[in-house]
Tab-separated table of C-alpha atoms in Angstrom:
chain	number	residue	atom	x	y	z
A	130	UNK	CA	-48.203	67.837	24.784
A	131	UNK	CA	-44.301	68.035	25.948
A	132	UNK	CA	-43.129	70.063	28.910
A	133	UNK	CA	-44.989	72.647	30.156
A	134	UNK	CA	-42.109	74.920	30.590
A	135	UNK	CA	-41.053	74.958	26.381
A	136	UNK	CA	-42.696	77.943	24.485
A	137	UNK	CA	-46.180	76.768	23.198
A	138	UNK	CA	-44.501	76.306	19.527
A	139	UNK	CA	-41.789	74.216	21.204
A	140	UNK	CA	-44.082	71.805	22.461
A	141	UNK	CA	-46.463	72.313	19.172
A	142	UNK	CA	-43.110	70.697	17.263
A	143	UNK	CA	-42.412	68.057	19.809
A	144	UNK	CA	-45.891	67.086	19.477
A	145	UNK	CA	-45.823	66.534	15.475
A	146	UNK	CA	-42.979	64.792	16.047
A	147	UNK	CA	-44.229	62.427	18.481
A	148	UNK	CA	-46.972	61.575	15.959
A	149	UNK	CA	-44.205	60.775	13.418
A	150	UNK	CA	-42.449	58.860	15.436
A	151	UNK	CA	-45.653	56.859	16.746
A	152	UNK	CA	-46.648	56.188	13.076
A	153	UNK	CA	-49.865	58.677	13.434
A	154	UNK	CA	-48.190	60.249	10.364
A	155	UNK	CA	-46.326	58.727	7.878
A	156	UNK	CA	-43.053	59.967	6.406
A	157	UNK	CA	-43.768	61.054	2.746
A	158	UNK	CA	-47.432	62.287	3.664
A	159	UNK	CA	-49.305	65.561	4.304
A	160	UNK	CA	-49.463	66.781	7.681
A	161	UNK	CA	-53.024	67.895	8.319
A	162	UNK	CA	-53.988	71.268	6.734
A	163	UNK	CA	-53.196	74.675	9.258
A	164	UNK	CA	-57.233	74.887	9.875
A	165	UNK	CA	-57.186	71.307	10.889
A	166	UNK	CA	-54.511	71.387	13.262
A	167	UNK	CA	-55.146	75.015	14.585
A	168	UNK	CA	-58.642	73.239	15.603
A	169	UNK	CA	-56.703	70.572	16.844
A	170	UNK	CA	-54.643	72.519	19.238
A	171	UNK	CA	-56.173	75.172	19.883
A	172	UNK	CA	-53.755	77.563	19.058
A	173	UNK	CA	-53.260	80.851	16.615
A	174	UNK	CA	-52.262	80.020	13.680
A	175	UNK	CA	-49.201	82.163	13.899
A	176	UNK	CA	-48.053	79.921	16.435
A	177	UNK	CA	-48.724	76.866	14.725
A	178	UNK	CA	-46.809	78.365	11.508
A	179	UNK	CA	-43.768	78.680	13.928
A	180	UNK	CA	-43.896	75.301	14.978
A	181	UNK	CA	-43.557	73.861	11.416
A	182	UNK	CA	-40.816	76.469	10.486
A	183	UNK	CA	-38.780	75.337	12.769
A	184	UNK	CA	-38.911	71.498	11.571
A	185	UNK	CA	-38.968	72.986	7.748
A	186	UNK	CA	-35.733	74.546	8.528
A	187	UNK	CA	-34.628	71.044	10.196
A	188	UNK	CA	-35.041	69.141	7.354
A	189	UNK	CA	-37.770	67.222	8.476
A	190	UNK	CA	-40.748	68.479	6.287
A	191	UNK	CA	-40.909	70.765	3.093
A	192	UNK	CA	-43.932	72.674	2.626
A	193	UNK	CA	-45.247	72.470	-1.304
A	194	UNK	CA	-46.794	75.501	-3.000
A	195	UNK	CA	-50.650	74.292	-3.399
A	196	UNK	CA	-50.437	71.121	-2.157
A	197	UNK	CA	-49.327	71.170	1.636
A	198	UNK	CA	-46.563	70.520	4.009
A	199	UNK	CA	-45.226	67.047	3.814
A	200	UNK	CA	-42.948	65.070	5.919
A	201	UNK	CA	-39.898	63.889	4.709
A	202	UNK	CA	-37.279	61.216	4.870
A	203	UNK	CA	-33.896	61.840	5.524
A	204	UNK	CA	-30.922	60.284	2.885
A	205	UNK	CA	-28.449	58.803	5.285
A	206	UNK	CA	-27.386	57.173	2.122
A	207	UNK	CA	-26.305	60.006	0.331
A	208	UNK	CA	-24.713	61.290	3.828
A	209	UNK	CA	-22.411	58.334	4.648
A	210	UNK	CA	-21.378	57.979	0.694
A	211	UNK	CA	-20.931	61.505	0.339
A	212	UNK	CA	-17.541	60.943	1.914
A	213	UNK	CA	-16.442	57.218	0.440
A	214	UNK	CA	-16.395	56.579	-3.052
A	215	UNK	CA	-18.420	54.466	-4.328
A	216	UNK	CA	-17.770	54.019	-8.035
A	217	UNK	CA	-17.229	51.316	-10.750
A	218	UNK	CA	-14.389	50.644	-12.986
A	219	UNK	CA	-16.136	53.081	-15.302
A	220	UNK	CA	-16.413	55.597	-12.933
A	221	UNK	CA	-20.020	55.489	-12.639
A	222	UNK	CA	-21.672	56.033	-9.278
A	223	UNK	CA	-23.201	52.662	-7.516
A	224	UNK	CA	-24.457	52.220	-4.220
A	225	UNK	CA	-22.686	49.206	-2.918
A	226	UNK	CA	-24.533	45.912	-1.413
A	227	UNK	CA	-24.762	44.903	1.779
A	228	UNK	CA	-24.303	41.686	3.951
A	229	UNK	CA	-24.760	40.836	7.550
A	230	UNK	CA	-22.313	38.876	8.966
A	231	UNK	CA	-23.340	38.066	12.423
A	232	UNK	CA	-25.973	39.347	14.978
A	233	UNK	CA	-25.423	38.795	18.425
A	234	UNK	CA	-28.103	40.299	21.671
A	235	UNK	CA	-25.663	41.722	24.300
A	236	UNK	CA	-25.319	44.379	26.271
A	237	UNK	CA	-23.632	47.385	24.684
A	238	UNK	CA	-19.893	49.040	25.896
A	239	UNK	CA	-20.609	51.624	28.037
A	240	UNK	CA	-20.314	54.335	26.232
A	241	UNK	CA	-22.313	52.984	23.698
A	242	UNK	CA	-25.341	52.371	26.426
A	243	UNK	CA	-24.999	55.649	27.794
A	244	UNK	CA	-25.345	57.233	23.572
A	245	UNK	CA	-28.554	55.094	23.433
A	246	UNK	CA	-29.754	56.009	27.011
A	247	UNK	CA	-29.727	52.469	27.953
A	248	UNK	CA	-28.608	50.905	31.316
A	249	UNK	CA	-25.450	49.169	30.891
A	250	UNK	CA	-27.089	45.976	31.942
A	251	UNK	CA	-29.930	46.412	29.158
A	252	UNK	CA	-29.667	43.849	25.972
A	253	UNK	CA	-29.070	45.382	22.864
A	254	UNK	CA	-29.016	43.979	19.510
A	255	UNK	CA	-25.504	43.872	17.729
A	256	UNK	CA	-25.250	43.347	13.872
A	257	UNK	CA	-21.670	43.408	11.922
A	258	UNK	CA	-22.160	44.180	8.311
A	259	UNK	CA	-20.055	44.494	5.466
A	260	UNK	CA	-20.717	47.366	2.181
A	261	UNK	CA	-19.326	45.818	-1.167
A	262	UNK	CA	-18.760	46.554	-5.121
A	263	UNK	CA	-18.209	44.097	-7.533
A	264	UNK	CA	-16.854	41.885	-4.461
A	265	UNK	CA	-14.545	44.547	-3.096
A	266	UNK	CA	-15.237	45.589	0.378
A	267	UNK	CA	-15.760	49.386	0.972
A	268	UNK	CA	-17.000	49.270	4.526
A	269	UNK	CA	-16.743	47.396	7.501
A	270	UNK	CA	-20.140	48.464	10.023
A	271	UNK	CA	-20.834	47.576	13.720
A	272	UNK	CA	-24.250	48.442	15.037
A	273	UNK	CA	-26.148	48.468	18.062
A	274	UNK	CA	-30.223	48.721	18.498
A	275	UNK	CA	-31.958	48.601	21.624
A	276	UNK	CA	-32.874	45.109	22.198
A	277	UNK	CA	-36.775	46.236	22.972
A	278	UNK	CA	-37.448	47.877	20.575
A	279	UNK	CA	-35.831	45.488	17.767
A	280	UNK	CA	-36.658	42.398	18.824
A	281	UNK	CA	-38.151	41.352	16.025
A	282	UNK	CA	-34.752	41.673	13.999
A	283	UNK	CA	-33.831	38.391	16.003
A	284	UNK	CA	-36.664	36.782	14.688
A	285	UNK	CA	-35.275	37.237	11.072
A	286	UNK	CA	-32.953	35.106	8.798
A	287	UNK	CA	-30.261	37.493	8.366
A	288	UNK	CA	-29.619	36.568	4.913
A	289	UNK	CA	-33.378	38.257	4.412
A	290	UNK	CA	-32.145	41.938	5.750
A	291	UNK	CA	-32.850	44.363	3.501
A	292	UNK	CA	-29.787	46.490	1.342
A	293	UNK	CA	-30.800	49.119	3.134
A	294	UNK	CA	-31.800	49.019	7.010
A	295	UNK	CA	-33.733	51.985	8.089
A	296	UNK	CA	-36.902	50.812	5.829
A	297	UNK	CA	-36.311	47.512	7.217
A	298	UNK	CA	-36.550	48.698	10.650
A	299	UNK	CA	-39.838	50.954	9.657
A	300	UNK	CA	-41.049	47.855	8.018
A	301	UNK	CA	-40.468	44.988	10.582
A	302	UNK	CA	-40.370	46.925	14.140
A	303	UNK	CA	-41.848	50.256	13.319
A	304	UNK	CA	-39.134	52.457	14.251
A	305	UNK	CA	-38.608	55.472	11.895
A	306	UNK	CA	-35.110	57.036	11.812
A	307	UNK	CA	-35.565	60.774	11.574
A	308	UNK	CA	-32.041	62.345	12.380
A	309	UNK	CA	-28.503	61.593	12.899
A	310	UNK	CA	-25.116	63.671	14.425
A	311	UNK	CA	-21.949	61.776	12.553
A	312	UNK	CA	-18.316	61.851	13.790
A	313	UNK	CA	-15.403	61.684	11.796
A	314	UNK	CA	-12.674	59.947	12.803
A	315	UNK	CA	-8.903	58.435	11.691
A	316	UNK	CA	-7.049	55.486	13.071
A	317	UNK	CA	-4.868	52.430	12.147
A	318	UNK	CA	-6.621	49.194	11.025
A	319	UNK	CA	-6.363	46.426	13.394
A	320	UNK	CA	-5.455	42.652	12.036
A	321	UNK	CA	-9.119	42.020	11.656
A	322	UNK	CA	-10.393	45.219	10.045
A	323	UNK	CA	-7.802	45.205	7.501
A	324	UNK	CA	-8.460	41.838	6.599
A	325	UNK	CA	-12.034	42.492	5.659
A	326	UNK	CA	-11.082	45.614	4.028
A	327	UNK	CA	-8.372	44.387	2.030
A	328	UNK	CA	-5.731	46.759	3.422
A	329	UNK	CA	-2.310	46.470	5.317
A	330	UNK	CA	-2.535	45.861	9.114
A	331	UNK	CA	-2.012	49.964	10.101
A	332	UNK	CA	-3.032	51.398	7.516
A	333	UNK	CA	-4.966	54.456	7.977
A	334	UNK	CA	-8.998	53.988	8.240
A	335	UNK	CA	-11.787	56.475	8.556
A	336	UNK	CA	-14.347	55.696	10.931
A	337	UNK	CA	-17.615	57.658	11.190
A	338	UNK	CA	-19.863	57.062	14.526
A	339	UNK	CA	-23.921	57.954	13.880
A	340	UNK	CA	-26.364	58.409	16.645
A	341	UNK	CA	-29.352	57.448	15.127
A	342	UNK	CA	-32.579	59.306	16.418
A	343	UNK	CA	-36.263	58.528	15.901
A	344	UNK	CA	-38.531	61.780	14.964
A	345	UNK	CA	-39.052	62.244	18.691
A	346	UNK	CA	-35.379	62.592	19.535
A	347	UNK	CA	-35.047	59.076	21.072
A	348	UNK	CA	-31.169	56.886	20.298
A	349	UNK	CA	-32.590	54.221	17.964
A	350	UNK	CA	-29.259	53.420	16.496
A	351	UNK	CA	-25.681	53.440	17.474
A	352	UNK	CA	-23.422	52.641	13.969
A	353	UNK	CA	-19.617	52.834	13.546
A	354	UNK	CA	-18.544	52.422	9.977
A	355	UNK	CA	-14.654	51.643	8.921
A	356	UNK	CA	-13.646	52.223	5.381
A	357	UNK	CA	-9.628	52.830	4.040
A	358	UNK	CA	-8.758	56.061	4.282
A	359	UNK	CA	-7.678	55.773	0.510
A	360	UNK	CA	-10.812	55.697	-0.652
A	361	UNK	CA	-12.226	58.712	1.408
A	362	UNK	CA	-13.234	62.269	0.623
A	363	UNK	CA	-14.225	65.403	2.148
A	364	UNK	CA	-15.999	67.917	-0.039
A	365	UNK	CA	-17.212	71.479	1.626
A	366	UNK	CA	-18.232	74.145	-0.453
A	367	UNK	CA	-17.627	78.060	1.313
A	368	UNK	CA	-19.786	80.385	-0.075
């Protein structure tokens, strides 16, 4: 169990999360019945139905009419590509390829250590990786990992990464992404960026910084990702 000082469904939900994140449970699966885990813990079953409201209402498991409460995985596809297009000539919706273009262990900037809670001394793991369609490149990505727990990844041909790198990091180092906070930002492409992206040198960008977390709250991931501003949207919908 968590901290003693957390109401008792608090530290239920910290607990279930901690199993996630130690592979105990598997994204996708059933969580233990109520009468299994109420034996489990102890605790009423009131208390127990708290503790999975609260991660229901997170996002983090739906609960299924007749068949249980299952844990569930995140789309951080959909999220970043909610806000760059990413369509054909024919207007049809594609989700780009990727390609790593380097990977390089170093120690993070600083304020990059301090998102990941590492010491600025500590080795991380730094990929650059491009997003394309039909040869066109849509977004430029940096992105840090925590040398320790990724080591493997340096192990790995980096033509072999996977499209997409979350399953790749469940898959190879056992680290499950369960959450991320995004930030939205606008600047002028440098030289480089433009380059790559195919744009004039200043020309406006949109960047968007993730803080990846694992199910128990811990920085796994620390991702900025540059795309021209001309291809970006922002859709709410105010009801």
């Amino acid at each position: 169990m968590t901290d003693e000082r957390l109401p008792l469904y608090q530290r239920l939900r910290d607990d279930m999360l901690a199993k996630i994140a130690a592979g105990e449970w598997t994204p996708g699966g059933a969580i233990p019945t109520e009468a299994e885990l109420t034996r489990h813990y102890g605790v009423a079953v009131g208390t127990l139905r708290k503790a999975v409201d609260t991660l229901v209402q997170d996002g983090l498991m739906k609960r299924s009419q007749g068949r249980g409460t299952f844990i569930l995985r995140p789309n951080f596809e959909g999220s970043l590509f909610r806000f760059f297009r990413q369509v054909d000539a024919h207007g049809d919706r594609r989700i780009p390829r990727s390609r790593i273009l380097s990977r390089h262990l170093e120690p993070a900037p600083g304020d990059i250590a301090e998102a990941l809670e590492l010491m600025e001394t500590e080795q991380t793991i730094r990929l650059e990786r491009i997003r394309q369609l039909d040869g066109a490149t849509l977004l430029h990505e940096e992105i840090w990992l925590p040398a320790t727990r990724f080591d493997a990844l340096m192990h790995i041909d980096i033509a072999d990464f996977g499209n997409l790198l979350y399953p790749f990091y469940e898959s190879h180092c056992g680290q499950l992404i369960g959450s991320a906070r995004e930030t939205l930002t606008v600047e002028t492409a440098q030289a480089t960026i433009a380059d790559i992206l195919g744009i004039g040198t200043g020309q406006p960008v949109v960047m968007v910084e993730r803080l990846a977390l694992g199910y128990d709250r811990t920085p796994l991931e620390y991702r900025r990702s540059r795309g021209a501003a001309s291809t970006f949207r922002y859709q709410v919908d105010i009801s």
